[in-house]
Amino acid sequence: MPSQNVSVSTPPGAAGSRPAGTVAPPRRTWTPVAALSFGIAMVLMGEFLPASVLPALAADVGVSEGRAGLAVAATAIAGAFTAPSVAVLLPRTDRRTVLVVLLAIAALSNVAVALAPSFAVLLVGRLLLGVALAGYWSFAFGAGTHAVPGKDRLVSSALAFGTSIATVVGIPLASVVGDAVGWRATFGGTAVLTALGAVALTMALPSVPPHPGAGLRMLRAALRNGRLMAGIACVVLVALGNFAAYPYIRIAIEDVDPAATTWLLLTWGLGGLVGTLLAGVLARWLRPLAAVAPVVLSASLVLAAFATSLPVLAVAMVLWGLSISMMPVITQLWVTRVEPERAESAMSLQVTAFQVAITVGAALGGALLDGHGVQSLLLVGAGAAVAAGIGWAVLRVPRT
């Protein structure tokens, strides 16, 4: 009996069917964004480490605790100059290369601090970290949206989640490690983790070509956007409010109960984790969110200033962490929505605003601490934060 050839056709749209000669679309992966988020966690943990080990650091290098707070300000000074200049100096360089090199610089800076024989050398290491941090923060959002297009809110939340991991895990852990084996070991461990982050980013992040218009012309055009610059002024105010107080958070806690330092820092960080997630959920209501979050920050600082018991201080720490951790998501989305065609320059200006505010805030907070005590810097920070909330309440933001 002759055999019969029976052909079985695959219905259109069935699994496995594809017109001949076509290539399957690439699968979307969040691995590059995870690597970028880990890098953010490492550079920001490096920036805020002095707050966790401030008393020991100050005693070791022979300066007052107020002056030691300049270890945070030094990083911000370098960052303020670096953020707008990296894109101008490297307008055609692949952003993946830039990001990996910046993480390597951050690792080197933490090694320098860990080995610093004097406060002057320590400040040089902190300046180096400022260069790395500002450039990385400026480019990470754009690299993330390039890797996962059309997911701006999720990318912003993922990067802010890196900040929360640094505060939830890194800062309290740094306090424990610093107390157990010394503050220098804390910086050394951060250097190792940051170097691993550079390796992970090299493997995970695809090539990220620069914007065709990147450079000085794009920056000038962004600077002429009045609404953007008004929002940047609000960024300065809210960051100033936080960083007049944050470098001295451990001292504020120890004034109430020194034994509670580690778990209250953890409470602050857990509040930050909730704030990051909440900001991502509520980001569609960007204008009211931008107005309310700084007011909550102000309230938390006032509460911390007058706290005399652990329960009250714990509430203040939760609200403080929650509100300030919302700000990276809010400000990233705000500046890129107001200036979508020049988002890279808008992001660099946002980073500059944060770094200027950190510089002024840490220096102001140190002066207030040495002259008037910790309560004064908390109240000054609260005033600046509420002013930012009022500013954002009157500014309109384009709808998406």
mmCIF file of C-alpha atoms in Angstrom:
data_model
loop_
_atom_site.group_PDB
_atom_site.id
_atom_site.type_symbol
_atom_site.label_atom_id
_atom_site.label_comp_id
_atom_site.label_asym_id
_atom_site.label_seq_id
_atom_site.Cartn_x
_atom_site.Cartn_y
_atom_site.Cartn_z
ATOM 1 C CA MET A 1 0.000 0.000 0.000
ATOM 2 C CA PRO A 2 1.579 3.274 -1.030
ATOM 3 C CA SER A 3 2.391 5.643 1.751
ATOM 4 C CA GLN A 4 0.634 8.945 1.957
ATOM 5 C CA ASN A 5 2.370 12.170 2.941
ATOM 6 C CA VAL A 6 0.185 14.060 5.353
ATOM 7 C CA SER A 7 1.133 17.652 6.026
ATOM 8 C CA VAL A 8 -0.010 19.261 9.233
ATOM 9 C CA SER A 9 -0.363 23.019 9.050
ATOM 10 C CA THR A 10 0.118 25.281 12.046
ATOM 11 C CA PRO A 11 -2.738 27.688 12.536
ATOM 12 C CA PRO A 12 -1.876 31.349 12.252
ATOM 13 C CA GLY A 13 -0.999 32.848 15.614
ATOM 14 C CA ALA A 14 -0.253 29.445 17.152
ATOM 15 C CA ALA A 15 2.823 29.044 19.302
ATOM 16 C CA GLY A 16 5.928 28.574 17.201
ATOM 17 C CA SER A 17 4.463 30.084 14.014
ATOM 18 C CA ARG A 18 6.464 32.901 12.456
ATOM 19 C CA PRO A 19 6.771 34.006 8.832
ATOM 20 C CA ALA A 20 9.818 32.578 7.125
ATOM 21 C CA GLY A 21 12.887 34.764 7.337
ATOM 22 C CA THR A 22 11.762 36.786 10.375
ATOM 23 C CA VAL A 23 13.645 37.058 13.651
ATOM 24 C CA ALA A 24 11.970 36.705 17.020
ATOM 25 C CA PRO A 25 11.778 39.980 18.923
ATOM 26 C CA PRO A 26 14.232 40.178 21.832
ATOM 27 C CA ARG A 27 12.842 39.278 25.216
ATOM 28 C CA ARG A 28 12.633 42.162 27.661
ATOM 29 C CA THR A 29 14.881 41.647 30.671
ATOM 30 C CA TRP A 30 15.217 43.710 33.823
ATOM 31 C CA THR A 31 18.752 42.482 34.547
ATOM 32 C CA PRO A 32 20.394 45.734 33.319
ATOM 33 C CA VAL A 33 18.110 47.797 35.563
ATOM 34 C CA ALA A 34 18.918 45.530 38.520
ATOM 35 C CA ALA A 35 22.636 46.053 37.881
ATOM 36 C CA LEU A 36 22.122 49.818 37.632
ATOM 37 C CA SER A 37 20.148 49.767 40.881
ATOM 38 C CA PHE A 38 22.909 47.875 42.663
ATOM 39 C CA GLY A 39 25.405 50.475 41.440
ATOM 40 C CA ILE A 40 23.202 53.261 42.798
ATOM 41 C CA ALA A 41 23.051 51.444 46.138
ATOM 42 C CA MET A 42 26.828 51.228 46.320
ATOM 43 C CA VAL A 43 27.651 54.831 45.423
ATOM 44 C CA LEU A 44 24.969 56.209 47.730
ATOM 45 C CA MET A 45 26.013 53.943 50.574
ATOM 46 C CA GLY A 46 29.523 55.297 50.092
ATOM 47 C CA GLU A 47 28.190 58.850 50.192
ATOM 48 C CA PHE A 48 26.254 58.400 53.428
ATOM 49 C CA LEU A 49 28.659 56.094 55.298
ATOM 50 C CA PRO A 50 30.132 58.931 57.410
ATOM 51 C CA ALA A 51 26.727 59.423 59.058
ATOM 52 C CA SER A 52 26.849 55.842 60.384
ATOM 53 C CA VAL A 53 30.374 56.034 61.790
ATOM 54 C CA LEU A 54 30.704 59.761 62.447
ATOM 55 C CA PRO A 55 31.813 59.723 66.123
ATOM 56 C CA ALA A 56 34.539 57.096 65.550
ATOM 57 C CA LEU A 57 35.673 58.688 62.277
ATOM 58 C CA ALA A 58 35.952 62.127 63.891
ATOM 59 C CA ALA A 59 37.920 60.806 66.870
ATOM 60 C CA ASP A 60 40.292 58.782 64.668
ATOM 61 C CA VAL A 61 41.271 61.651 62.363
ATOM 62 C CA GLY A 62 41.267 64.262 65.125
ATOM 63 C CA VAL A 63 38.428 66.621 64.202
ATOM 64 C CA SER A 64 35.122 67.649 65.774
ATOM 65 C CA GLU A 65 31.950 65.798 64.821
ATOM 66 C CA GLY A 66 30.622 68.949 63.148
ATOM 67 C CA ARG A 67 33.749 69.244 61.013
ATOM 68 C CA ALA A 68 33.699 65.525 60.233
ATOM 69 C CA GLY A 69 30.302 66.117 58.634
ATOM 70 C CA LEU A 70 32.238 67.847 55.865
ATOM 71 C CA ALA A 71 33.135 64.351 54.664
ATOM 72 C CA VAL A 72 29.609 64.333 53.227
ATOM 73 C CA ALA A 73 29.872 67.921 51.996
ATOM 74 C CA ALA A 74 33.148 67.220 50.152
ATOM 75 C CA THR A 75 31.499 64.484 48.108
ATOM 76 C CA ALA A 76 28.656 66.813 47.230
ATOM 77 C CA ILE A 77 30.987 69.656 46.212
ATOM 78 C CA ALA A 78 32.661 67.443 43.628
ATOM 79 C CA GLY A 79 29.284 66.129 42.517
ATOM 80 C CA ALA A 80 27.870 69.605 41.981
ATOM 81 C CA PHE A 81 30.581 70.409 39.447
ATOM 82 C CA THR A 82 30.680 66.965 37.878
ATOM 83 C CA ALA A 83 26.993 66.315 37.134
ATOM 84 C CA PRO A 84 26.530 68.902 34.354
ATOM 85 C CA SER A 85 30.063 68.568 32.981
ATOM 86 C CA VAL A 86 30.361 64.835 32.270
ATOM 87 C CA ALA A 87 27.912 64.933 29.347
ATOM 88 C CA VAL A 88 29.558 68.120 28.055
ATOM 89 C CA LEU A 89 33.049 66.621 28.182
ATOM 90 C CA LEU A 90 31.975 63.186 26.867
ATOM 91 C CA PRO A 91 29.104 63.895 24.458
ATOM 92 C CA ARG A 92 29.842 60.916 22.186
ATOM 93 C CA THR A 93 31.036 58.275 24.650
ATOM 94 C CA ASP A 94 28.962 55.131 25.148
ATOM 95 C CA ARG A 95 27.089 55.590 28.421
ATOM 96 C CA ARG A 96 27.756 51.992 29.494
ATOM 97 C CA THR A 97 31.502 52.671 29.392
ATOM 98 C CA VAL A 98 31.039 55.863 31.376
ATOM 99 C CA LEU A 99 28.914 54.161 34.041
ATOM 100 C CA VAL A 100 31.349 51.261 34.520
ATOM 101 C CA VAL A 101 34.338 53.617 34.833
ATOM 102 C CA LEU A 102 32.468 55.750 37.353
ATOM 103 C CA LEU A 103 31.762 52.712 39.550
ATOM 104 C CA ALA A 104 35.455 51.807 39.400
ATOM 105 C CA ILE A 105 36.309 55.348 40.533
ATOM 106 C CA ALA A 106 33.818 55.021 43.411
ATOM 107 C CA ALA A 107 35.527 51.799 44.542
ATOM 108 C CA LEU A 108 38.930 53.501 44.417
ATOM 109 C CA SER A 109 37.641 56.439 46.450
ATOM 110 C CA ASN A 110 36.436 54.151 49.251
ATOM 111 C CA VAL A 111 39.839 52.459 49.328
ATOM 112 C CA ALA A 112 41.452 55.886 49.701
ATOM 113 C CA VAL A 113 39.181 56.753 52.634
ATOM 114 C CA ALA A 114 39.759 53.390 54.314
ATOM 115 C CA LEU A 115 43.531 53.949 54.212
ATOM 116 C CA ALA A 116 43.507 57.729 54.840
ATOM 117 C CA PRO A 117 46.176 58.765 57.405
ATOM 118 C CA SER A 118 44.606 62.211 57.914
ATOM 119 C CA PHE A 119 41.395 64.151 57.467
ATOM 120 C CA ALA A 120 42.864 65.970 54.441
ATOM 121 C CA VAL A 121 43.518 62.696 52.609
ATOM 122 C CA LEU A 122 40.075 61.466 53.602
ATOM 123 C CA LEU A 123 38.519 64.554 51.997
ATOM 124 C CA VAL A 124 40.416 63.881 48.753
ATOM 125 C CA GLY A 125 38.901 60.402 48.659
ATOM 126 C CA ARG A 126 35.469 61.855 49.302
ATOM 127 C CA LEU A 127 35.900 64.353 46.456
ATOM 128 C CA LEU A 128 36.701 61.443 44.155
ATOM 129 C CA LEU A 129 33.493 59.712 45.221
ATOM 130 C CA GLY A 130 31.547 62.875 44.375
ATOM 131 C CA VAL A 131 32.779 62.704 40.786
ATOM 132 C CA ALA A 132 31.662 59.083 40.494
ATOM 133 C CA LEU A 133 28.325 59.534 42.211
ATOM 134 C CA ALA A 134 27.166 62.582 40.266
ATOM 135 C CA GLY A 135 28.041 61.146 36.874
ATOM 136 C CA TYR A 136 26.508 57.753 37.664
ATOM 137 C CA TRP A 137 23.296 59.249 38.969
ATOM 138 C CA SER A 138 23.015 61.524 35.923
ATOM 139 C CA PHE A 139 23.249 58.667 33.407
ATOM 140 C CA ALA A 140 21.659 55.712 35.231
ATOM 141 C CA PHE A 141 18.027 56.698 34.560
ATOM 142 C CA GLY A 142 18.624 57.207 30.831
ATOM 143 C CA ALA A 143 20.506 53.911 30.583
ATOM 144 C CA GLY A 144 17.670 52.136 32.369
ATOM 145 C CA THR A 145 14.949 53.543 30.104
ATOM 146 C CA HIS A 146 17.096 52.626 27.084
ATOM 147 C CA ALA A 147 17.343 49.028 28.306
ATOM 148 C CA VAL A 148 13.622 48.818 29.174
ATOM 149 C CA PRO A 149 11.772 51.328 26.951
ATOM 150 C CA GLY A 150 8.411 52.747 27.956
ATOM 151 C CA LYS A 151 8.750 51.911 31.661
ATOM 152 C CA ASP A 152 9.941 55.235 33.082
ATOM 153 C CA ARG A 153 8.060 54.990 36.394
ATOM 154 C CA LEU A 154 9.244 51.443 37.041
ATOM 155 C CA VAL A 155 12.852 52.283 36.134
ATOM 156 C CA SER A 156 12.793 55.296 38.430
ATOM 157 C CA SER A 157 11.339 53.209 41.257
ATOM 158 C CA ALA A 158 13.910 50.460 40.681
ATOM 159 C CA LEU A 159 16.786 52.930 40.916
ATOM 160 C CA ALA A 160 15.269 54.500 44.014
ATOM 161 C CA PHE A 161 14.938 50.966 45.416
ATOM 162 C CA GLY A 162 18.738 50.799 45.222
ATOM 163 C CA THR A 163 18.837 53.857 47.441
ATOM 164 C CA SER A 164 16.490 52.161 49.887
ATOM 165 C CA ILE A 165 18.618 49.022 49.986
ATOM 166 C CA ALA A 166 21.608 51.179 50.867
ATOM 167 C CA THR A 167 19.696 52.764 53.719
ATOM 168 C CA VAL A 168 17.745 49.720 54.921
ATOM 169 C CA VAL A 169 20.686 47.303 54.877
ATOM 170 C CA GLY A 170 23.862 49.251 54.221
ATOM 171 C CA ILE A 171 23.678 52.138 56.672
ATOM 172 C CA PRO A 172 22.561 50.138 59.757
ATOM 173 C CA LEU A 173 24.985 47.339 58.852
ATOM 174 C CA ALA A 174 27.767 49.908 58.485
ATOM 175 C CA SER A 175 26.993 51.142 61.981
ATOM 176 C CA VAL A 176 27.263 47.600 63.366
ATOM 177 C CA VAL A 177 30.452 46.811 61.416
ATOM 178 C CA GLY A 178 31.976 50.153 62.350
ATOM 179 C CA ASP A 179 31.316 49.517 66.040
ATOM 180 C CA ALA A 180 32.625 45.941 65.830
ATOM 181 C CA VAL A 181 35.760 46.182 63.672
ATOM 182 C CA GLY A 182 36.241 49.875 62.935
ATOM 183 C CA TRP A 183 34.989 52.471 60.468
ATOM 184 C CA ARG A 184 37.884 51.828 58.073
ATOM 185 C CA ALA A 185 36.769 48.238 57.530
ATOM 186 C CA THR A 186 33.320 49.585 56.636
ATOM 187 C CA PHE A 187 34.739 51.682 53.814
ATOM 188 C CA GLY A 188 36.966 48.811 52.677
ATOM 189 C CA GLY A 189 34.005 46.448 52.429
ATOM 190 C CA THR A 190 32.031 49.023 50.471
ATOM 191 C CA ALA A 191 34.942 49.357 48.051
ATOM 192 C CA VAL A 192 34.842 45.612 47.331
ATOM 193 C CA LEU A 193 31.079 45.603 46.778
ATOM 194 C CA THR A 194 31.312 48.624 44.481
ATOM 195 C CA ALA A 195 33.978 46.920 42.375
ATOM 196 C CA LEU A 196 31.704 43.886 42.060
ATOM 197 C CA GLY A 197 28.958 46.252 40.943
ATOM 198 C CA ALA A 198 31.192 47.506 38.130
ATOM 199 C CA VAL A 199 31.756 43.929 36.974
ATOM 200 C CA ALA A 200 28.030 43.156 37.084
ATOM 201 C CA LEU A 201 27.199 46.275 35.087
ATOM 202 C CA THR A 202 29.783 45.382 32.440
ATOM 203 C CA MET A 203 28.105 42.002 31.967
ATOM 204 C CA ALA A 204 24.445 43.067 32.186
ATOM 205 C CA LEU A 205 24.072 46.462 30.524
ATOM 206 C CA PRO A 206 23.936 46.662 26.707
ATOM 207 C CA SER A 207 25.587 49.463 24.802
ATOM 208 C CA VAL A 208 23.891 52.803 25.505
ATOM 209 C CA PRO A 209 24.597 55.347 22.747
ATOM 210 C CA PRO A 210 24.523 59.000 23.808
ATOM 211 C CA HIS A 211 21.720 61.316 22.743
ATOM 212 C CA PRO A 212 22.580 62.853 19.326
ATOM 213 C CA GLY A 213 22.228 66.343 20.783
ATOM 214 C CA ALA A 214 24.180 65.683 23.990
ATOM 215 C CA GLY A 215 26.643 68.354 24.999
ATOM 216 C CA LEU A 216 26.820 72.013 25.861
ATOM 217 C CA ARG A 217 24.003 73.050 23.491
ATOM 218 C CA MET A 218 21.544 70.685 25.163
ATOM 219 C CA LEU A 219 22.539 71.939 28.620
ATOM 220 C CA ARG A 220 22.045 75.579 27.595
ATOM 221 C CA ALA A 221 18.596 74.828 26.205
ATOM 222 C CA ALA A 222 17.578 73.068 29.425
ATOM 223 C CA LEU A 223 18.774 76.030 31.490
ATOM 224 C CA ARG A 224 16.408 78.301 29.544
ATOM 225 C CA ASN A 225 13.368 76.254 30.634
ATOM 226 C CA GLY A 226 11.889 78.426 33.406
ATOM 227 C CA ARG A 227 9.549 75.770 34.789
ATOM 228 C CA LEU A 228 12.392 73.268 34.972
ATOM 229 C CA MET A 229 14.624 75.701 36.848
ATOM 230 C CA ALA A 230 11.826 76.563 39.293
ATOM 231 C CA GLY A 231 11.447 72.849 40.030
ATOM 232 C CA ILE A 232 15.234 72.550 40.407
ATOM 233 C CA ALA A 233 15.056 75.294 43.057
ATOM 234 C CA CYS A 234 12.537 73.145 44.938
ATOM 235 C CA VAL A 235 14.941 70.199 44.665
ATOM 236 C CA VAL A 236 17.602 72.351 46.332
ATOM 237 C CA LEU A 237 15.247 73.260 49.177
ATOM 238 C CA VAL A 238 14.059 69.740 49.968
ATOM 239 C CA ALA A 239 17.571 68.280 49.740
ATOM 240 C CA LEU A 240 18.909 71.115 51.903
ATOM 241 C CA GLY A 241 16.211 70.362 54.466
ATOM 242 C CA ASN A 242 17.208 66.718 54.626
ATOM 243 C CA PHE A 243 20.972 67.061 54.522
ATOM 244 C CA ALA A 244 21.206 69.811 57.086
ATOM 245 C CA ALA A 245 20.077 67.031 59.425
ATOM 246 C CA TYR A 246 20.936 63.604 57.957
ATOM 247 C CA PRO A 247 24.743 63.599 58.459
ATOM 248 C CA TYR A 248 24.029 64.042 62.160
ATOM 249 C CA ILE A 249 21.172 61.546 62.481
ATOM 250 C CA ARG A 250 23.195 59.257 64.733
ATOM 251 C CA ILE A 251 23.869 62.121 67.129
ATOM 252 C CA ALA A 252 20.156 62.986 67.216
ATOM 253 C CA ILE A 253 19.366 59.368 68.107
ATOM 254 C CA GLU A 254 22.072 59.138 70.757
ATOM 255 C CA ASP A 255 20.682 62.241 72.474
ATOM 256 C CA VAL A 256 17.550 60.198 73.254
ATOM 257 C CA ASP A 257 18.972 56.670 73.688
ATOM 258 C CA PRO A 258 22.473 55.624 72.530
ATOM 259 C CA ALA A 259 21.576 51.940 72.840
ATOM 260 C CA ALA A 260 18.841 52.285 70.206
ATOM 261 C CA THR A 261 21.066 53.655 67.427
ATOM 262 C CA THR A 262 21.249 50.595 65.173
ATOM 263 C CA TRP A 263 17.585 49.626 65.250
ATOM 264 C CA LEU A 264 16.422 53.224 64.794
ATOM 265 C CA LEU A 265 18.683 53.570 61.752
ATOM 266 C CA LEU A 266 17.087 50.354 60.492
ATOM 267 C CA THR A 267 13.650 51.846 61.193
ATOM 268 C CA TRP A 268 14.612 54.895 59.140
ATOM 269 C CA GLY A 269 15.686 52.619 56.313
ATOM 270 C CA LEU A 270 12.535 50.514 56.417
ATOM 271 C CA GLY A 271 10.506 53.694 56.183
ATOM 272 C CA GLY A 272 12.620 54.547 53.143
ATOM 273 C CA LEU A 273 11.820 51.221 51.508
ATOM 274 C CA VAL A 274 8.091 51.836 51.963
ATOM 275 C CA GLY A 275 8.501 55.381 50.619
ATOM 276 C CA THR A 276 10.212 54.179 47.462
ATOM 277 C CA LEU A 277 7.485 51.644 46.715
ATOM 278 C CA LEU A 278 4.760 54.144 47.555
ATOM 279 C CA ALA A 279 6.261 56.783 45.266
ATOM 280 C CA GLY A 280 6.205 54.336 42.361
ATOM 281 C CA VAL A 281 2.542 53.515 42.992
ATOM 282 C CA LEU A 282 1.478 57.165 43.387
ATOM 283 C CA ALA A 283 3.699 58.637 40.656
ATOM 284 C CA ARG A 284 0.725 59.157 38.320
ATOM 285 C CA TRP A 285 -0.348 61.951 40.700
ATOM 286 C CA LEU A 286 3.029 63.627 40.458
ATOM 287 C CA ARG A 287 2.107 67.214 41.342
ATOM 288 C CA PRO A 288 0.291 66.521 44.642
ATOM 289 C CA LEU A 289 2.872 63.893 45.540
ATOM 290 C CA ALA A 290 5.684 66.409 45.036
ATOM 291 C CA ALA A 291 3.864 68.892 47.285
ATOM 292 C CA VAL A 292 2.982 66.500 50.111
ATOM 293 C CA ALA A 293 6.219 64.500 50.516
ATOM 294 C CA PRO A 294 8.363 67.505 51.598
ATOM 295 C CA VAL A 295 5.706 68.537 54.115
ATOM 296 C CA VAL A 296 5.822 65.045 55.644
ATOM 297 C CA LEU A 297 9.626 65.361 55.768
ATOM 298 C CA SER A 298 9.269 68.685 57.581
ATOM 299 C CA ALA A 299 6.879 67.183 60.115
ATOM 300 C CA SER A 300 9.240 64.282 60.781
ATOM 301 C CA LEU A 301 12.172 66.610 61.442
ATOM 302 C CA VAL A 302 10.121 68.702 63.865
ATOM 303 C CA LEU A 303 9.020 65.524 65.635
ATOM 304 C CA ALA A 304 12.635 64.333 65.878
ATOM 305 C CA ALA A 305 13.727 67.719 67.220
ATOM 306 C CA PHE A 306 11.343 67.530 70.179
ATOM 307 C CA ALA A 307 11.337 63.756 70.767
ATOM 308 C CA THR A 308 12.136 62.757 74.343
ATOM 309 C CA SER A 309 11.099 59.097 74.171
ATOM 310 C CA LEU A 310 11.897 56.166 71.908
ATOM 311 C CA PRO A 311 8.349 55.641 70.549
ATOM 312 C CA VAL A 312 8.109 59.263 69.400
ATOM 313 C CA LEU A 313 11.594 59.183 67.886
ATOM 314 C CA ALA A 314 10.785 55.887 66.126
ATOM 315 C CA VAL A 315 7.723 57.466 64.482
ATOM 316 C CA ALA A 316 9.868 60.407 63.415
ATOM 317 C CA MET A 317 12.471 58.061 61.895
ATOM 318 C CA VAL A 318 9.857 56.121 59.919
ATOM 319 C CA LEU A 319 8.300 59.299 58.505
ATOM 320 C CA TRP A 320 11.717 60.801 57.780
ATOM 321 C CA GLY A 321 12.899 57.751 55.858
ATOM 322 C CA LEU A 322 9.580 57.369 54.049
ATOM 323 C CA SER A 323 9.368 60.979 52.871
ATOM 324 C CA ILE A 324 12.955 61.562 51.773
ATOM 325 C CA SER A 325 13.100 58.228 49.917
ATOM 326 C CA MET A 326 10.164 59.332 47.788
ATOM 327 C CA MET A 327 12.131 62.300 46.490
ATOM 328 C CA PRO A 328 14.457 60.527 43.996
ATOM 329 C CA VAL A 329 11.431 59.019 42.213
ATOM 330 C CA ILE A 330 9.521 62.296 42.321
ATOM 331 C CA THR A 331 12.359 64.505 41.117
ATOM 332 C CA GLN A 332 13.547 62.160 38.353
ATOM 333 C CA LEU A 333 10.064 61.934 36.887
ATOM 334 C CA TRP A 334 9.383 65.637 37.429
ATOM 335 C CA VAL A 335 12.424 66.949 35.552
ATOM 336 C CA THR A 336 12.151 64.463 32.698
ATOM 337 C CA ARG A 337 8.440 65.219 32.254
ATOM 338 C CA VAL A 338 9.041 68.981 32.216
ATOM 339 C CA GLU A 339 12.012 68.632 29.830
ATOM 340 C CA PRO A 340 11.486 65.358 27.895
ATOM 341 C CA GLU A 341 13.549 66.327 24.844
ATOM 342 C CA ARG A 342 16.627 67.124 26.938
ATOM 343 C CA ALA A 343 16.202 64.573 29.717
ATOM 344 C CA GLU A 344 19.925 63.887 30.120
ATOM 345 C CA SER A 345 20.676 67.540 30.826
ATOM 346 C CA ALA A 346 17.590 67.843 33.044
ATOM 347 C CA MET A 347 18.798 64.879 35.087
ATOM 348 C CA SER A 348 22.274 66.373 35.420
ATOM 349 C CA LEU A 349 20.756 69.604 36.743
ATOM 350 C CA GLN A 350 18.671 67.636 39.234
ATOM 351 C CA VAL A 351 21.818 65.869 40.440
ATOM 352 C CA THR A 352 23.661 69.190 40.685
ATOM 353 C CA ALA A 353 20.800 70.595 42.755
ATOM 354 C CA PHE A 354 21.004 67.675 45.168
ATOM 355 C CA GLN A 355 24.784 67.969 45.489
ATOM 356 C CA VAL A 356 24.733 71.742 46.037
ATOM 357 C CA ALA A 357 22.080 71.268 48.700
ATOM 358 C CA ILE A 358 24.045 68.456 50.360
ATOM 359 C CA THR A 359 27.146 70.679 50.439
ATOM 360 C CA VAL A 360 25.355 73.661 51.937
ATOM 361 C CA GLY A 361 23.176 71.522 54.176
ATOM 362 C CA ALA A 362 26.019 69.474 55.677
ATOM 363 C CA ALA A 363 28.122 72.589 56.275
ATOM 364 C CA LEU A 364 25.174 74.484 57.773
ATOM 365 C CA GLY A 365 24.192 71.507 59.900
ATOM 366 C CA GLY A 366 27.754 71.133 61.187
ATOM 367 C CA ALA A 367 27.920 74.797 62.159
ATOM 368 C CA LEU A 368 24.542 74.611 63.889
ATOM 369 C CA LEU A 369 25.534 71.413 65.690
ATOM 370 C CA ASP A 370 28.765 72.867 67.046
ATOM 371 C CA GLY A 371 27.140 76.192 67.950
ATOM 372 C CA HIS A 372 23.558 75.437 68.991
ATOM 373 C CA GLY A 373 23.024 71.682 69.224
ATOM 374 C CA VAL A 374 21.218 69.084 67.143
ATOM 375 C CA GLN A 375 17.701 70.468 67.661
ATOM 376 C CA SER A 376 18.512 73.667 65.755
ATOM 377 C CA LEU A 377 19.629 71.880 62.598
ATOM 378 C CA LEU A 378 16.522 69.680 62.611
ATOM 379 C CA LEU A 379 14.269 72.749 62.754
ATOM 380 C CA VAL A 380 16.169 74.588 60.013
ATOM 381 C CA GLY A 381 15.858 71.481 57.844
ATOM 382 C CA ALA A 382 12.121 71.346 58.509
ATOM 383 C CA GLY A 383 11.689 74.946 57.350
ATOM 384 C CA ALA A 384 13.526 74.348 54.069
ATOM 385 C CA ALA A 385 11.510 71.183 53.363
ATOM 386 C CA VAL A 386 8.123 72.817 53.845
ATOM 387 C CA ALA A 387 9.196 75.675 51.533
ATOM 388 C CA ALA A 388 9.938 73.076 48.823
ATOM 389 C CA GLY A 389 6.486 71.555 49.237
ATOM 390 C CA ILE A 390 4.832 74.943 48.799
ATOM 391 C CA GLY A 391 6.919 75.597 45.685
ATOM 392 C CA TRP A 392 5.923 72.333 44.015
ATOM 393 C CA ALA A 393 2.279 72.905 44.932
ATOM 394 C CA VAL A 394 2.163 76.030 42.735
ATOM 395 C CA LEU A 395 4.123 74.605 39.803
ATOM 396 C CA ARG A 396 2.277 72.840 36.999
ATOM 397 C CA VAL A 397 3.651 69.686 35.462
ATOM 398 C CA PRO A 398 2.701 68.297 31.998
ATOM 399 C CA ARG A 399 0.476 65.228 31.949
ATOM 400 C CA THR A 400 1.656 62.028 30.284
#
